[in-house]
Amino acid sequence: MGRLSSAQARAIDELSPAYMLSADQPLDAAASFGREAPLMLEIGFGTGTSLLAFAQEHKHFNCLGMEVFQPSIANALKAIHATSLTNVRIMDCDARSAVQTMLAPRSLSEVHIYFPDPWPKKRHHKRRLVNAEFIAKLAACLRPRGMLRLATDNADYATSMLAVCDAEARLENVAGEGCFALDAGARPLTRFEQRGQALGNRIFNLVFRCRPEGTAANPLS
């Protein structure tokens, strides 16, 4: 998806063997990264700003990005190569299916979903990435106390994401049920986000933690 420039096409051809993983088989993270380490997944990494910043600041993490937009993949490959990061790999895949078919239960320490397409028209809401079915799959892949971090500048989508994640029994809202996080924490601001803020758009941040196994969502029930 997306038209590539000649330089971007060359980057994919030359750099894919070093940094891209196949989406055709279950992920063996230790083999793919050459080490055992906590695994962070960013879905739809766009410009790659947050993916690479996290990898640079958390070098004890293995960092995996999933994206379908080819120019973004090409640009990310060039950036990874330029920074000589060894703890980043990317996949050209649709996360909806890849999460279920490629990731083992309790294999992720962090999941980041920043500014997914809000599909603002009501008739298109069914295309939104963040829905109950997908969040349930992600929650099953999170380790106990693993973190799920989301952000959007679309108020309707934010309300929907909050309701969906609050309803998932395996997740605990760090800010309190029904509440958005006060800020982005250590997350770097993307160029998309900076443009939105310049236009006065509110940024909605959500932070959830996977409950320890056996912990009830509501201990009073």
JSON list of N, CA and C in Angstrom, two decimals, residues 9-45:
[
{"chain": "A", "resi": 9, "resn": "ALA", "atom": "N", "xyz": [11.97, 2.31, -2.61]},
{"chain": "A", "resi": 9, "resn": "ALA", "atom": "CA", "xyz": [11.97, 0.94, -3.12]},
{"chain": "A", "resi": 9, "resn": "ALA", "atom": "C", "xyz": [13.35, 0.31, -2.95]},
{"chain": "A", "resi": 10, "resn": "ARG", "atom": "N", "xyz": [14.39, 1.09, -3.18]},
{"chain": "A", "resi": 10, "resn": "ARG", "atom": "CA", "xyz": [15.76, 0.59, -3.02]},
{"chain": "A", "resi": 10, "resn": "ARG", "atom": "C", "xyz": [16.04, 0.27, -1.55]},
{"chain": "A", "resi": 11, "resn": "ALA", "atom": "N", "xyz": [15.53, 1.11, -0.65]},
{"chain": "A", "resi": 11, "resn": "ALA", "atom": "CA", "xyz": [15.73, 0.86, 0.78]},
{"chain": "A", "resi": 11, "resn": "ALA", "atom": "C", "xyz": [15.09, -0.46, 1.19]},
{"chain": "A", "resi": 12, "resn": "ILE", "atom": "N", "xyz": [13.89, -0.72, 0.72]},
{"chain": "A", "resi": 12, "resn": "ILE", "atom": "CA", "xyz": [13.22, -1.98, 1.05]},
{"chain": "A", "resi": 12, "resn": "ILE", "atom": "C", "xyz": [14.01, -3.16, 0.51]},
{"chain": "A", "resi": 13, "resn": "ASP", "atom": "N", "xyz": [14.47, -3.07, -0.73]},
{"chain": "A", "resi": 13, "resn": "ASP", "atom": "CA", "xyz": [15.23, -4.17, -1.33]},
{"chain": "A", "resi": 13, "resn": "ASP", "atom": "C", "xyz": [16.54, -4.44, -0.57]},
{"chain": "A", "resi": 14, "resn": "GLU", "atom": "N", "xyz": [17.23, -3.37, -0.20]},
{"chain": "A", "resi": 14, "resn": "GLU", "atom": "CA", "xyz": [18.56, -3.52, 0.38]},
{"chain": "A", "resi": 14, "resn": "GLU", "atom": "C", "xyz": [18.55, -3.80, 1.88]},
{"chain": "A", "resi": 15, "resn": "LEU", "atom": "N", "xyz": [17.56, -3.24, 2.60]},
{"chain": "A", "resi": 15, "resn": "LEU", "atom": "CA", "xyz": [17.59, -3.31, 4.06]},
{"chain": "A", "resi": 15, "resn": "LEU", "atom": "C", "xyz": [16.65, -4.35, 4.66]},
{"chain": "A", "resi": 16, "resn": "SER", "atom": "N", "xyz": [15.71, -4.83, 3.87]},
{"chain": "A", "resi": 16, "resn": "SER", "atom": "CA", "xyz": [14.75, -5.82, 4.40]},
{"chain": "A", "resi": 16, "resn": "SER", "atom": "C", "xyz": [15.42, -7.04, 5.00]},
{"chain": "A", "resi": 17, "resn": "PRO", "atom": "N", "xyz": [16.44, -7.60, 4.36]},
{"chain": "A", "resi": 17, "resn": "PRO", "atom": "CA", "xyz": [17.04, -8.82, 4.94]},
{"chain": "A", "resi": 17, "resn": "PRO", "atom": "C", "xyz": [17.56, -8.61, 6.36]},
{"chain": "A", "resi": 18, "resn": "ALA", "atom": "N", "xyz": [18.01, -7.40, 6.68]},
{"chain": "A", "resi": 18, "resn": "ALA", "atom": "CA", "xyz": [18.59, -7.16, 8.00]},
{"chain": "A", "resi": 18, "resn": "ALA", "atom": "C", "xyz": [17.55, -6.85, 9.05]},
{"chain": "A", "resi": 19, "resn": "TYR", "atom": "N", "xyz": [16.44, -6.20, 8.66]},
{"chain": "A", "resi": 19, "resn": "TYR", "atom": "CA", "xyz": [15.53, -5.65, 9.66]},
{"chain": "A", "resi": 19, "resn": "TYR", "atom": "C", "xyz": [14.08, -6.10, 9.56]},
{"chain": "A", "resi": 20, "resn": "MET", "atom": "N", "xyz": [13.71, -6.76, 8.48]},
{"chain": "A", "resi": 20, "resn": "MET", "atom": "CA", "xyz": [12.32, -7.18, 8.33]},
{"chain": "A", "resi": 20, "resn": "MET", "atom": "C", "xyz": [12.15, -8.66, 8.65]},
{"chain": "A", "resi": 21, "resn": "LEU", "atom": "N", "xyz": [11.02, -8.96, 9.30]},
{"chain": "A", "resi": 21, "resn": "LEU", "atom": "CA", "xyz": [10.71, -10.34, 9.65]},
{"chain": "A", "resi": 21, "resn": "LEU", "atom": "C", "xyz": [9.55, -10.83, 8.80]},
{"chain": "A", "resi": 22, "resn": "SER", "atom": "N", "xyz": [9.54, -12.11, 8.55]},
{"chain": "A", "resi": 22, "resn": "SER", "atom": "CA", "xyz": [8.45, -12.71, 7.79]},
{"chain": "A", "resi": 22, "resn": "SER", "atom": "C", "xyz": [7.17, -12.72, 8.61]},
{"chain": "A", "resi": 23, "resn": "ALA", "atom": "N", "xyz": [6.06, -12.45, 7.94]},
{"chain": "A", "resi": 23, "resn": "ALA", "atom": "CA", "xyz": [4.76, -12.49, 8.61]},
{"chain": "A", "resi": 23, "resn": "ALA", "atom": "C", "xyz": [4.04, -13.80, 8.32]},
{"chain": "A", "resi": 24, "resn": "ASP", "atom": "N", "xyz": [4.77, -14.78, 7.84]},
{"chain": "A", "resi": 24, "resn": "ASP", "atom": "CA", "xyz": [4.15, -16.04, 7.41]},
{"chain": "A", "resi": 24, "resn": "ASP", "atom": "C", "xyz": [4.27, -17.17, 8.43]},
{"chain": "A", "resi": 25, "resn": "GLN", "atom": "N", "xyz": [4.91, -16.90, 9.57]},
{"chain": "A", "resi": 25, "resn": "GLN", "atom": "CA", "xyz": [5.09, -17.96, 10.55]},
{"chain": "A", "resi": 25, "resn": "GLN", "atom": "C", "xyz": [5.12, -17.37, 11.95]},
{"chain": "A", "resi": 26, "resn": "PRO", "atom": "N", "xyz": [4.85, -18.18, 12.98]},
{"chain": "A", "resi": 26, "resn": "PRO", "atom": "CA", "xyz": [4.88, -17.67, 14.35]},
{"chain": "A", "resi": 26, "resn": "PRO", "atom": "C", "xyz": [6.22, -17.02, 14.68]},
{"chain": "A", "resi": 27, "resn": "LEU", "atom": "N", "xyz": [6.16, -15.96, 15.46]},
{"chain": "A", "resi": 27, "resn": "LEU", "atom": "CA", "xyz": [7.36, -15.21, 15.81]},
{"chain": "A", "resi": 27, "resn": "LEU", "atom": "C", "xyz": [8.20, -15.95, 16.85]},
{"chain": "A", "resi": 28, "resn": "ASP", "atom": "N", "xyz": [9.47, -16.14, 16.54]},
{"chain": "A", "resi": 28, "resn": "ASP", "atom": "CA", "xyz": [10.46, -16.61, 17.51]},
{"chain": "A", "resi": 28, "resn": "ASP", "atom": "C", "xyz": [11.32, -15.39, 17.82]},
{"chain": "A", "resi": 29, "resn": "ALA", "atom": "N", "xyz": [10.93, -14.64, 18.85]},
{"chain": "A", "resi": 29, "resn": "ALA", "atom": "CA", "xyz": [11.57, -13.36, 19.12]},
{"chain": "A", "resi": 29, "resn": "ALA", "atom": "C", "xyz": [13.05, -13.53, 19.46]},
{"chain": "A", "resi": 30, "resn": "ALA", "atom": "N", "xyz": [13.39, -14.52, 20.24]},
{"chain": "A", "resi": 30, "resn": "ALA", "atom": "CA", "xyz": [14.79, -14.71, 20.63]},
{"chain": "A", "resi": 30, "resn": "ALA", "atom": "C", "xyz": [15.66, -14.96, 19.40]},
{"chain": "A", "resi": 31, "resn": "ALA", "atom": "N", "xyz": [15.17, -15.76, 18.48]},
{"chain": "A", "resi": 31, "resn": "ALA", "atom": "CA", "xyz": [15.94, -16.03, 17.26]},
{"chain": "A", "resi": 31, "resn": "ALA", "atom": "C", "xyz": [15.98, -14.80, 16.35]},
{"chain": "A", "resi": 32, "resn": "SER", "atom": "N", "xyz": [14.86, -14.08, 16.26]},
{"chain": "A", "resi": 32, "resn": "SER", "atom": "CA", "xyz": [14.78, -12.94, 15.35]},
{"chain": "A", "resi": 32, "resn": "SER", "atom": "C", "xyz": [15.65, -11.78, 15.80]},
{"chain": "A", "resi": 33, "resn": "PHE", "atom": "N", "xyz": [15.76, -11.59, 17.12]},
{"chain": "A", "resi": 33, "resn": "PHE", "atom": "CA", "xyz": [16.56, -10.48, 17.66]},
{"chain": "A", "resi": 33, "resn": "PHE", "atom": "C", "xyz": [17.94, -10.93, 18.14]},
{"chain": "A", "resi": 34, "resn": "GLY", "atom": "N", "xyz": [18.14, -12.22, 18.19]},
{"chain": "A", "resi": 34, "resn": "GLY", "atom": "CA", "xyz": [19.43, -12.73, 18.65]},
{"chain": "A", "resi": 34, "resn": "GLY", "atom": "C", "xyz": [19.63, -12.66, 20.14]},
{"chain": "A", "resi": 35, "resn": "ARG", "atom": "N", "xyz": [18.54, -12.54, 20.90]},
{"chain": "A", "resi": 35, "resn": "ARG", "atom": "CA", "xyz": [18.66, -12.48, 22.35]},
{"chain": "A", "resi": 35, "resn": "ARG", "atom": "C", "xyz": [17.29, -12.63, 22.99]},
{"chain": "A", "resi": 36, "resn": "GLU", "atom": "N", "xyz": [17.28, -12.96, 24.26]},
{"chain": "A", "resi": 36, "resn": "GLU", "atom": "CA", "xyz": [16.06, -12.96, 25.07]},
{"chain": "A", "resi": 36, "resn": "GLU", "atom": "C", "xyz": [15.91, -11.58, 25.70]},
{"chain": "A", "resi": 37, "resn": "ALA", "atom": "N", "xyz": [14.76, -10.96, 25.54]},
{"chain": "A", "resi": 37, "resn": "ALA", "atom": "CA", "xyz": [14.52, -9.63, 26.11]},
{"chain": "A", "resi": 37, "resn": "ALA", "atom": "C", "xyz": [13.03, -9.36, 26.11]},
{"chain": "A", "resi": 38, "resn": "PRO", "atom": "N", "xyz": [12.55, -8.43, 26.96]},
{"chain": "A", "resi": 38, "resn": "PRO", "atom": "CA", "xyz": [11.15, -8.04, 26.90]},
{"chain": "A", "resi": 38, "resn": "PRO", "atom": "C", "xyz": [10.80, -7.54, 25.50]},
{"chain": "A", "resi": 39, "resn": "LEU", "atom": "N", "xyz": [9.59, -7.85, 25.05]},
{"chain": "A", "resi": 39, "resn": "LEU", "atom": "CA", "xyz": [9.19, -7.51, 23.69]},
{"chain": "A", "resi": 39, "resn": "LEU", "atom": "C", "xyz": [8.13, -6.42, 23.68]},
{"chain": "A", "resi": 40, "resn": "MET", "atom": "N", "xyz": [8.41, -5.34, 22.93]},
{"chain": "A", "resi": 40, "resn": "MET", "atom": "CA", "xyz": [7.45, -4.26, 22.72]},
{"chain": "A", "resi": 40, "resn": "MET", "atom": "C", "xyz": [6.95, -4.34, 21.28]},
{"chain": "A", "resi": 41, "resn": "LEU", "atom": "N", "xyz": [5.65, -4.19, 21.11]},
{"chain": "A", "resi": 41, "resn": "LEU", "atom": "CA", "xyz": [5.03, -4.17, 19.79]},
{"chain": "A", "resi": 41, "resn": "LEU", "atom": "C", "xyz": [4.37, -2.82, 19.57]},
{"chain": "A", "resi": 42, "resn": "GLU", "atom": "N", "xyz": [4.72, -2.15, 18.46]},
{"chain": "A", "resi": 42, "resn": "GLU", "atom": "CA", "xyz": [3.98, -0.95, 18.05]},
{"chain": "A", "resi": 42, "resn": "GLU", "atom": "C", "xyz": [3.22, -1.28, 16.77]},
{"chain": "A", "resi": 43, "resn": "ILE", "atom": "N", "xyz": [1.92, -1.02, 16.79]},
{"chain": "A", "resi": 43, "resn": "ILE", "atom": "CA", "xyz": [1.06, -1.32, 15.66]},
{"chain": "A", "resi": 43, "resn": "ILE", "atom": "C", "xyz": [0.78, -0.05, 14.89]},
{"chain": "A", "resi": 44, "resn": "GLY", "atom": "N", "xyz": [1.13, -0.06, 13.59]},
{"chain": "A", "resi": 44, "resn": "GLY", "atom": "CA", "xyz": [0.93, 1.12, 12.76]},
{"chain": "A", "resi": 44, "resn": "GLY", "atom": "C", "xyz": [1.91, 2.22, 13.14]},
{"chain": "A", "resi": 45, "resn": "PHE", "atom": "N", "xyz": [3.21, 1.98, 12.92]},
{"chain": "A", "resi": 45, "resn": "PHE", "atom": "CA", "xyz": [4.22, 2.91, 13.44]},
{"chain": "A", "resi": 45, "resn": "PHE", "atom": "C", "xyz": [4.39, 4.19, 12.62]}
]
